């Protein structure tokens, strides 16, 4: 029974082994008082812990107070309640006491991780803390922004969109010469986190679509306006928005393990990241249509042949070869590089902002379509994958 509960808990809470350690050490279950304290602590958290954690907290709370989920499953379009139901239902027959303890432990690990992430690491000015979804370092003239949700294939949730914008703004002002974006783990990024669509505000799906279009426009705008050389180090497969914005990078290096996939039609969506303009310029309309309309997945070699990728390296030597080049670039005079980028890119900026605005407004409509909603529901209910 205890092993079953442990396995179950591991499934819904990746940090569970850590939590479990605390439990074993303390060899006790949380009292009702601990549980109530934890509930109060949640209200005091200074930072939003994100949807995934909120769903875990919800599920554990329900399990601890009501026991196993025996409510009828909400309809497919009732996205929020369905996500909540799924989270609770996943806990199966986890005993109430264990759920209560796990709730207390999760809140405690959450409070300490959110507190510590806002503290500056003593004795170093190289690693920027205060990011939940990224690792940001600055060293030897290179600011490196690493997408850091490997367990989710570096899917970009709302928090990550905001953090990337924050990191880019900081990098544009710091003393580095070049900026690099890469991914931690086996993926570069699986694109937009599809659970972003489940957090529906009081104004309903229309408000959600409007807010998402505003966020997307601002996000892509940061790439259009980024003033220093921006290099993508594509360490593995890239999907959706992580591919489209590559057209706004100055150089794209890829491992031969990387693939480039923009399955917008499959998802009932349409191109973003200015790809409806940049991809046509880079690879011509027919190849761009194969990717953006028909969702053709390119190998790194194909993406390189089509001009989206600058160079491809064998995965075994990828990091070594790429970083040797990047370190050499970072030694070049920074002002000359910035000004050259300005000369190359500036005349396109106005056009790119106009394209970005148009793409976002088309997408705002698309997100409300049955085609898009069905695709998201199918992914979230584990019925489909790319
Ligand atoms: C607000 C601005 C909006 C801008 C819009 C942009 C458009 C796009 O970016 S469209 C592209 C959207 N991305 C996808 O459709 C990818 C969906 N993911 C998949 O099809 C598969 O996960 C994968 C092919 C990428 C990987 O498959 P694999 O079998 O290797 O791994 P999984 O077990 O599926 O993944 C591990 C883990 O990660 C979760 N996950 C992966 N990608 C996403 C994602 N894009 N959104 C949400 N969650 C994702 C996956 O569910 C697994 O989670 P669990 O371990 O909890 O089951």
PDB file of N, CA, C and O and ligand atoms in Angstrom, residues 11 149-156 158 161 186-187 190-197 211-213 215-216 239-242 261 263-264 267 269-270 272 363 367 379-380 382 384-386, ligand 1:
ATOM      1  N   UNK A  11       4.086  10.157  -9.518  1.00  0.00           N
ATOM      2  CA  UNK A  11       3.522  10.516 -10.810  1.00  0.00           C
ATOM      3  C   UNK A  11       3.007  11.944 -10.826  1.00  0.00           C
ATOM      4  O   UNK A  11       3.156  12.675 -11.783  1.00  0.00           O
ATOM      5  N   UNK A 149      12.941  23.540 -18.331  1.00  0.00           N
ATOM      6  CA  UNK A 149      11.844  22.669 -17.863  1.00  0.00           C
ATOM      7  C   UNK A 149      12.011  21.330 -18.591  1.00  0.00           C
ATOM      8  O   UNK A 149      11.130  20.907 -19.350  1.00  0.00           O
ATOM      9  N   UNK A 150      13.162  20.664 -18.374  1.00  0.00           N
ATOM     10  CA  UNK A 150      13.440  19.470 -19.187  1.00  0.00           C
ATOM     11  C   UNK A 150      12.377  18.389 -19.072  1.00  0.00           C
ATOM     12  O   UNK A 150      12.109  17.697 -20.050  1.00  0.00           O
ATOM     13  N   UNK A 151      11.762  18.258 -17.889  1.00  0.00           N
ATOM     14  CA  UNK A 151      10.745  17.204 -17.734  1.00  0.00           C
ATOM     15  C   UNK A 151       9.524  17.479 -18.612  1.00  0.00           C
ATOM     16  O   UNK A 151       8.753  16.575 -18.918  1.00  0.00           O
ATOM     17  N   UNK A 152       9.343  18.724 -19.002  1.00  0.00           N
ATOM     18  CA  UNK A 152       8.223  19.099 -19.884  1.00  0.00           C
ATOM     19  C   UNK A 152       8.743  19.439 -21.277  1.00  0.00           C
ATOM     20  O   UNK A 152       8.121  20.195 -22.022  1.00  0.00           O
ATOM     21  N   UNK A 153       9.910  18.926 -21.598  1.00  0.00           N
ATOM     22  CA  UNK A 153      10.521  19.159 -22.916  1.00  0.00           C
ATOM     23  C   UNK A 153      10.669  20.667 -23.190  1.00  0.00           C
ATOM     24  O   UNK A 153      10.533  21.124 -24.322  1.00  0.00           O
ATOM     25  N   UNK A 154      10.884  21.418 -22.116  1.00  0.00           N
ATOM     26  CA  UNK A 154      11.053  22.885 -22.215  1.00  0.00           C
ATOM     27  C   UNK A 154       9.872  23.563 -22.907  1.00  0.00           C
ATOM     28  O   UNK A 154      10.041  24.544 -23.652  1.00  0.00           O
ATOM     29  N   UNK A 155       8.670  23.033 -22.646  1.00  0.00           N
ATOM     30  CA  UNK A 155       7.464  23.713 -23.136  1.00  0.00           C
ATOM     31  C   UNK A 155       7.413  25.102 -22.493  1.00  0.00           C
ATOM     32  O   UNK A 155       7.770  25.269 -21.329  1.00  0.00           O
ATOM     33  N   UNK A 156       6.960  26.074 -23.263  1.00  0.00           N
ATOM     34  CA  UNK A 156       7.010  27.463 -22.780  1.00  0.00           C
ATOM     35  C   UNK A 156       5.677  27.819 -22.120  1.00  0.00           C
ATOM     36  O   UNK A 156       4.666  28.030 -22.802  1.00  0.00           O
ATOM     37  N   UNK A 158       3.368  30.290 -19.381  1.00  0.00           N
ATOM     38  CA  UNK A 158       3.236  31.753 -19.303  1.00  0.00           C
ATOM     39  C   UNK A 158       4.398  32.355 -18.519  1.00  0.00           C
ATOM     40  O   UNK A 158       4.974  33.381 -18.901  1.00  0.00           O
ATOM     41  N   UNK A 161       7.440  32.578 -20.740  1.00  0.00           N
ATOM     42  CA  UNK A 161       7.378  33.703 -21.692  1.00  0.00           C
ATOM     43  C   UNK A 161       7.854  34.978 -21.004  1.00  0.00           C
ATOM     44  O   UNK A 161       8.677  35.718 -21.539  1.00  0.00           O
ATOM     45  N   UNK A 186      16.890  16.837 -23.310  1.00  0.00           N
ATOM     46  CA  UNK A 186      16.953  16.272 -24.666  1.00  0.00           C
ATOM     47  C   UNK A 186      16.251  17.133 -25.715  1.00  0.00           C
ATOM     48  O   UNK A 186      16.475  16.966 -26.901  1.00  0.00           O
ATOM     49  N   UNK A 187      15.381  18.043 -25.283  1.00  0.00           N
ATOM     50  CA  UNK A 187      14.690  18.925 -26.233  1.00  0.00           C
ATOM     51  C   UNK A 187      15.275  20.334 -26.196  1.00  0.00           C
ATOM     52  O   UNK A 187      15.747  20.780 -25.157  1.00  0.00           O
ATOM     53  N   UNK A 190       9.543  22.174 -26.784  1.00  0.00           N
ATOM     54  CA  UNK A 190       8.348  21.625 -27.455  1.00  0.00           C
ATOM     55  C   UNK A 190       7.327  22.718 -27.736  1.00  0.00           C
ATOM     56  O   UNK A 190       6.154  22.425 -27.990  1.00  0.00           O
ATOM     57  N   UNK A 191       7.748  23.971 -27.675  1.00  0.00           N
ATOM     58  CA  UNK A 191       6.874  25.076 -28.077  1.00  0.00           C
ATOM     59  C   UNK A 191       5.923  25.511 -26.979  1.00  0.00           C
ATOM     60  O   UNK A 191       6.180  25.273 -25.786  1.00  0.00           O
ATOM     61  N   UNK A 192       4.848  26.120 -27.391  1.00  0.00           N
ATOM     62  CA  UNK A 192       3.892  26.638 -26.416  1.00  0.00           C
ATOM     63  C   UNK A 192       3.396  25.517 -25.497  1.00  0.00           C
ATOM     64  O   UNK A 192       3.038  24.441 -25.969  1.00  0.00           O
ATOM     65  N   UNK A 193       3.403  25.771 -24.203  1.00  0.00           N
ATOM     66  CA  UNK A 193       2.861  24.787 -23.256  1.00  0.00           C
ATOM     67  C   UNK A 193       1.350  24.762 -23.428  1.00  0.00           C
ATOM     68  O   UNK A 193       0.666  25.765 -23.177  1.00  0.00           O
ATOM     69  N   UNK A 194       0.839  23.612 -23.848  1.00  0.00           N
ATOM     70  CA  UNK A 194      -0.586  23.549 -24.186  1.00  0.00           C
ATOM     71  C   UNK A 194      -1.483  23.687 -22.959  1.00  0.00           C
ATOM     72  O   UNK A 194      -2.665  23.994 -23.090  1.00  0.00           O
ATOM     73  N   UNK A 195      -0.904  23.521 -21.764  1.00  0.00           N
ATOM     74  CA  UNK A 195      -1.732  23.760 -20.570  1.00  0.00           C
ATOM     75  C   UNK A 195      -1.961  25.256 -20.357  1.00  0.00           C
ATOM     76  O   UNK A 195      -2.805  25.628 -19.545  1.00  0.00           O
ATOM     77  N   UNK A 196      -1.232  26.105 -21.093  1.00  0.00           N
ATOM     78  CA  UNK A 196      -1.508  27.552 -21.019  1.00  0.00           C
ATOM     79  C   UNK A 196      -2.972  27.831 -21.329  1.00  0.00           C
ATOM     80  O   UNK A 196      -3.537  28.814 -20.865  1.00  0.00           O
ATOM     81  N   UNK A 197      -3.561  26.949 -22.146  1.00  0.00           N
ATOM     82  CA  UNK A 197      -4.935  27.200 -22.569  1.00  0.00           C
ATOM     83  C   UNK A 197      -5.971  26.808 -21.509  1.00  0.00           C
ATOM     84  O   UNK A 197      -7.156  26.998 -21.703  1.00  0.00           O
ATOM     85  N   UNK A 211      -5.647  37.958 -24.081  1.00  0.00           N
ATOM     86  CA  UNK A 211      -4.437  38.082 -23.257  1.00  0.00           C
ATOM     87  C   UNK A 211      -3.260  37.335 -23.884  1.00  0.00           C
ATOM     88  O   UNK A 211      -2.109  37.801 -23.854  1.00  0.00           O
ATOM     89  N   UNK A 212      -3.549  36.168 -24.460  1.00  0.00           N
ATOM     90  CA  UNK A 212      -2.469  35.378 -25.062  1.00  0.00           C
ATOM     91  C   UNK A 212      -1.894  36.104 -26.274  1.00  0.00           C
ATOM     92  O   UNK A 212      -0.682  36.086 -26.505  1.00  0.00           O
ATOM     93  N   UNK A 213      -2.783  36.757 -27.045  1.00  0.00           N
ATOM     94  CA  UNK A 213      -2.299  37.498 -28.224  1.00  0.00           C
ATOM     95  C   UNK A 213      -1.421  38.677 -27.788  1.00  0.00           C
ATOM     96  O   UNK A 213      -0.383  38.957 -28.407  1.00  0.00           O
ATOM     97  N   UNK A 215       0.342  38.808 -25.005  1.00  0.00           N
ATOM     98  CA  UNK A 215       1.599  38.220 -24.508  1.00  0.00           C
ATOM     99  C   UNK A 215       2.499  37.817 -25.678  1.00  0.00           C
ATOM    100  O   UNK A 215       3.703  38.120 -25.701  1.00  0.00           O
ATOM    101  N   UNK A 216       1.912  37.150 -26.656  1.00  0.00           N
ATOM    102  CA  UNK A 216       2.699  36.675 -27.797  1.00  0.00           C
ATOM    103  C   UNK A 216       3.318  37.856 -28.560  1.00  0.00           C
ATOM    104  O   UNK A 216       4.491  37.813 -28.945  1.00  0.00           O
ATOM    105  N   UNK A 239       9.909  22.709 -31.555  1.00  0.00           N
ATOM    106  CA  UNK A 239       8.520  22.661 -32.040  1.00  0.00           C
ATOM    107  C   UNK A 239       7.895  24.054 -31.932  1.00  0.00           C
ATOM    108  O   UNK A 239       8.207  24.821 -31.019  1.00  0.00           O
ATOM    109  N   UNK A 240       6.978  24.349 -32.848  1.00  0.00           N
ATOM    110  CA  UNK A 240       6.115  25.529 -32.741  1.00  0.00           C
ATOM    111  C   UNK A 240       6.868  26.840 -32.641  1.00  0.00           C
ATOM    112  O   UNK A 240       7.779  27.125 -33.427  1.00  0.00           O
ATOM    113  N   UNK A 241       6.514  27.607 -31.630  1.00  0.00           N
ATOM    114  CA  UNK A 241       7.081  28.957 -31.512  1.00  0.00           C
ATOM    115  C   UNK A 241       8.604  28.957 -31.334  1.00  0.00           C
ATOM    116  O   UNK A 241       9.278  29.909 -31.714  1.00  0.00           O
ATOM    117  N   UNK A 242       9.145  27.861 -30.786  1.00  0.00           N
ATOM    118  CA  UNK A 242      10.609  27.831 -30.622  1.00  0.00           C
ATOM    119  C   UNK A 242      11.287  27.725 -31.984  1.00  0.00           C
ATOM    120  O   UNK A 242      12.465  28.059 -32.131  1.00  0.00           O
ATOM    121  N   UNK A 261       9.845  21.599 -36.307  1.00  0.00           N
ATOM    122  CA  UNK A 261       8.475  21.163 -36.593  1.00  0.00           C
ATOM    123  C   UNK A 261       7.497  22.272 -36.222  1.00  0.00           C
ATOM    124  O   UNK A 261       7.499  22.757 -35.092  1.00  0.00           O
ATOM    125  N   UNK A 263       3.697  22.372 -36.491  1.00  0.00           N
ATOM    126  CA  UNK A 263       2.455  21.671 -36.872  1.00  0.00           C
ATOM    127  C   UNK A 263       1.211  22.533 -36.641  1.00  0.00           C
ATOM    128  O   UNK A 263       0.253  22.107 -35.988  1.00  0.00           O
ATOM    129  N   UNK A 264       1.193  23.735 -37.196  1.00  0.00           N
ATOM    130  CA  UNK A 264       0.105  24.668 -36.862  1.00  0.00           C
ATOM    131  C   UNK A 264      -1.252  24.170 -37.350  1.00  0.00           C
ATOM    132  O   UNK A 264      -2.243  24.268 -36.630  1.00  0.00           O
ATOM    133  N   UNK A 267      -2.798  21.657 -35.220  1.00  0.00           N
ATOM    134  CA  UNK A 267      -3.272  22.198 -33.942  1.00  0.00           C
ATOM    135  C   UNK A 267      -4.372  23.234 -34.142  1.00  0.00           C
ATOM    136  O   UNK A 267      -4.766  23.918 -33.196  1.00  0.00           O
ATOM    137  N   UNK A 269      -4.086  25.969 -35.602  1.00  0.00           N
ATOM    138  CA  UNK A 269      -3.519  27.311 -35.389  1.00  0.00           C
ATOM    139  C   UNK A 269      -2.889  27.844 -36.676  1.00  0.00           C
ATOM    140  O   UNK A 269      -3.030  27.244 -37.742  1.00  0.00           O
ATOM    141  N   UNK A 270      -2.219  28.965 -36.564  1.00  0.00           N
ATOM    142  CA  UNK A 270      -1.601  29.585 -37.747  1.00  0.00           C
ATOM    143  C   UNK A 270      -0.224  30.106 -37.342  1.00  0.00           C
ATOM    144  O   UNK A 270       0.074  30.225 -36.149  1.00  0.00           O
ATOM    145  N   UNK A 272       3.194  32.039 -36.320  1.00  0.00           N
ATOM    146  CA  UNK A 272       3.540  33.217 -35.503  1.00  0.00           C
ATOM    147  C   UNK A 272       5.055  33.438 -35.549  1.00  0.00           C
ATOM    148  O   UNK A 272       5.733  32.805 -36.355  1.00  0.00           O
ATOM    149  N   UNK A 363      -4.231  34.754 -34.863  1.00  0.00           N
ATOM    150  CA  UNK A 363      -4.182  33.647 -33.891  1.00  0.00           C
ATOM    151  C   UNK A 363      -5.238  33.796 -32.804  1.00  0.00           C
ATOM    152  O   UNK A 363      -5.801  32.802 -32.325  1.00  0.00           O
ATOM    153  N   UNK A 367      -7.461  30.597 -31.835  1.00  0.00           N
ATOM    154  CA  UNK A 367      -7.517  29.941 -30.525  1.00  0.00           C
ATOM    155  C   UNK A 367      -8.947  29.683 -30.075  1.00  0.00           C
ATOM    156  O   UNK A 367      -9.190  28.857 -29.207  1.00  0.00           O
ATOM    157  N   UNK A 379      -4.626  16.640 -26.843  1.00  0.00           N
ATOM    158  CA  UNK A 379      -3.282  16.491 -26.268  1.00  0.00           C
ATOM    159  C   UNK A 379      -3.393  16.333 -24.754  1.00  0.00           C
ATOM    160  O   UNK A 379      -2.790  15.435 -24.170  1.00  0.00           O
ATOM    161  N   UNK A 380      -4.201  17.218 -24.141  1.00  0.00           N
ATOM    162  CA  UNK A 380      -4.270  17.198 -22.676  1.00  0.00           C
ATOM    163  C   UNK A 380      -4.917  15.918 -22.151  1.00  0.00           C
ATOM    164  O   UNK A 380      -4.618  15.465 -21.064  1.00  0.00           O
ATOM    165  N   UNK A 382      -4.399  13.154 -23.403  1.00  0.00           N
ATOM    166  CA  UNK A 382      -3.454  12.095 -23.805  1.00  0.00           C
ATOM    167  C   UNK A 382      -3.913  11.321 -25.032  1.00  0.00           C
ATOM    168  O   UNK A 382      -3.513  10.202 -25.259  1.00  0.00           O
ATOM    169  N   UNK A 384      -3.543  12.542 -28.152  1.00  0.00           N
ATOM    170  CA  UNK A 384      -2.683  12.796 -29.308  1.00  0.00           C
ATOM    171  C   UNK A 384      -1.351  13.385 -28.890  1.00  0.00           C
ATOM    172  O   UNK A 384      -1.232  14.008 -27.838  1.00  0.00           O
ATOM    173  N   UNK A 385      -0.373  13.131 -29.711  1.00  0.00           N
ATOM    174  CA  UNK A 385       0.954  13.714 -29.585  1.00  0.00           C
ATOM    175  C   UNK A 385       1.392  14.027 -30.983  1.00  0.00           C
ATOM    176  O   UNK A 385       0.813  13.519 -31.940  1.00  0.00           O
ATOM    177  N   UNK A 386       2.424  14.806 -31.137  1.00  0.00           N
ATOM    178  CA  UNK A 386       2.893  15.112 -32.489  1.00  0.00           C
ATOM    179  C   UNK A 386       3.570  13.892 -33.095  1.00  0.00           C
ATOM    180  O   UNK A 386       4.124  13.092 -32.386  1.00  0.00           O
TER     181      UNK A 386
HETATM  182  C1  LIG B   1       0.681  32.437 -25.607  1.00  0.00           C
HETATM  183  C2  LIG B   1       1.466  32.321 -26.864  1.00  0.00           C
HETATM  184  C3  LIG B   1       1.100  31.139 -27.701  1.00  0.00           C
HETATM  185  C4  LIG B   1       2.032  30.940 -28.856  1.00  0.00           C
HETATM  186  C5  LIG B   1       1.672  29.763 -29.668  1.00  0.00           C
HETATM  187  C6  LIG B   1       2.594  28.937 -30.150  1.00  0.00           C
HETATM  188  C7  LIG B   1       2.228  27.730 -30.984  1.00  0.00           C
HETATM  189  C8  LIG B   1       3.076  26.536 -30.699  1.00  0.00           C
HETATM  190  O1  LIG B   1       4.111  26.560 -30.104  1.00  0.00           O
HETATM  191  S1  LIG B   1       2.420  25.127 -31.350  1.00  0.00           S
HETATM  192  C9  LIG B   1       3.384  23.815 -30.637  1.00  0.00           C
HETATM  193  C10 LIG B   1       2.760  23.298 -29.364  1.00  0.00           C
HETATM  194  N1  LIG B   1       3.460  22.112 -28.957  1.00  0.00           N
HETATM  195  C11 LIG B   1       2.977  20.872 -29.122  1.00  0.00           C
HETATM  196  O2  LIG B   1       1.922  20.654 -29.664  1.00  0.00           O
HETATM  197  C12 LIG B   1       3.826  19.765 -28.567  1.00  0.00           C
HETATM  198  C13 LIG B   1       3.016  18.870 -27.681  1.00  0.00           C
HETATM  199  N2  LIG B   1       3.878  17.809 -27.166  1.00  0.00           N
HETATM  200  C14 LIG B   1       4.015  16.607 -27.778  1.00  0.00           C
HETATM  201  O3  LIG B   1       3.447  16.328 -28.800  1.00  0.00           O
HETATM  202  C15 LIG B   1       4.947  15.630 -27.126  1.00  0.00           C
HETATM  203  O4  LIG B   1       5.010  15.931 -25.750  1.00  0.00           O
HETATM  204  C16 LIG B   1       6.389  15.687 -27.721  1.00  0.00           C
HETATM  205  C17 LIG B   1       6.340  15.101 -29.140  1.00  0.00           C
HETATM  206  C18 LIG B   1       6.939  17.103 -27.747  1.00  0.00           C
HETATM  207  C19 LIG B   1       7.344  14.813 -26.870  1.00  0.00           C
HETATM  208  O5  LIG B   1       6.818  13.508 -26.774  1.00  0.00           O
HETATM  209  P1  LIG B   1       7.531  12.450 -25.787  1.00  0.00           P
HETATM  210  O6  LIG B   1       6.735  11.184 -25.873  1.00  0.00           O
HETATM  211  O7  LIG B   1       8.974  12.369 -26.087  1.00  0.00           O
HETATM  212  O8  LIG B   1       7.410  13.109 -24.348  1.00  0.00           O
HETATM  213  P2  LIG B   1       6.100  13.358 -23.488  1.00  0.00           P
HETATM  214  O9  LIG B   1       5.943  12.241 -22.501  1.00  0.00           O
HETATM  215  O10 LIG B   1       4.926  13.656 -24.354  1.00  0.00           O
HETATM  216  O11 LIG B   1       6.476  14.709 -22.735  1.00  0.00           O
HETATM  217  C20 LIG B   1       7.024  14.764 -21.410  1.00  0.00           C
HETATM  218  C21 LIG B   1       6.148  15.666 -20.577  1.00  0.00           C
HETATM  219  O12 LIG B   1       6.159  16.974 -21.152  1.00  0.00           O
HETATM  220  C22 LIG B   1       4.820  17.408 -21.410  1.00  0.00           C
HETATM  221  N3  LIG B   1       4.832  18.269 -22.596  1.00  0.00           N
HETATM  222  C23 LIG B   1       5.638  18.172 -23.662  1.00  0.00           C
HETATM  223  N4  LIG B   1       5.373  19.148 -24.529  1.00  0.00           N
HETATM  224  C24 LIG B   1       4.374  19.871 -24.001  1.00  0.00           C
HETATM  225  C25 LIG B   1       3.665  21.019 -24.432  1.00  0.00           C
HETATM  226  N5  LIG B   1       3.964  21.645 -25.597  1.00  0.00           N
HETATM  227  N6  LIG B   1       2.708  21.509 -23.640  1.00  0.00           N
HETATM  228  C26 LIG B   1       2.417  20.935 -22.458  1.00  0.00           C
HETATM  229  N7  LIG B   1       3.051  19.830 -21.980  1.00  0.00           N
HETATM  230  C27 LIG B   1       4.022  19.323 -22.746  1.00  0.00           C
HETATM  231  C28 LIG B   1       4.054  16.115 -21.641  1.00  0.00           C
HETATM  232  O13 LIG B   1       2.686  16.323 -21.436  1.00  0.00           O
HETATM  233  C29 LIG B   1       4.682  15.232 -20.581  1.00  0.00           C
HETATM  234  O14 LIG B   1       4.133  15.637 -19.346  1.00  0.00           O
HETATM  235  P3  LIG B   1       3.806  14.556 -18.204  1.00  0.00           P
HETATM  236  O15 LIG B   1       5.113  13.918 -17.862  1.00  0.00           O
HETATM  237  O16 LIG B   1       3.209  15.335 -17.091  1.00  0.00           O
HETATM  238  O17 LIG B   1       2.845  13.583 -18.829  1.00  0.00           O
END
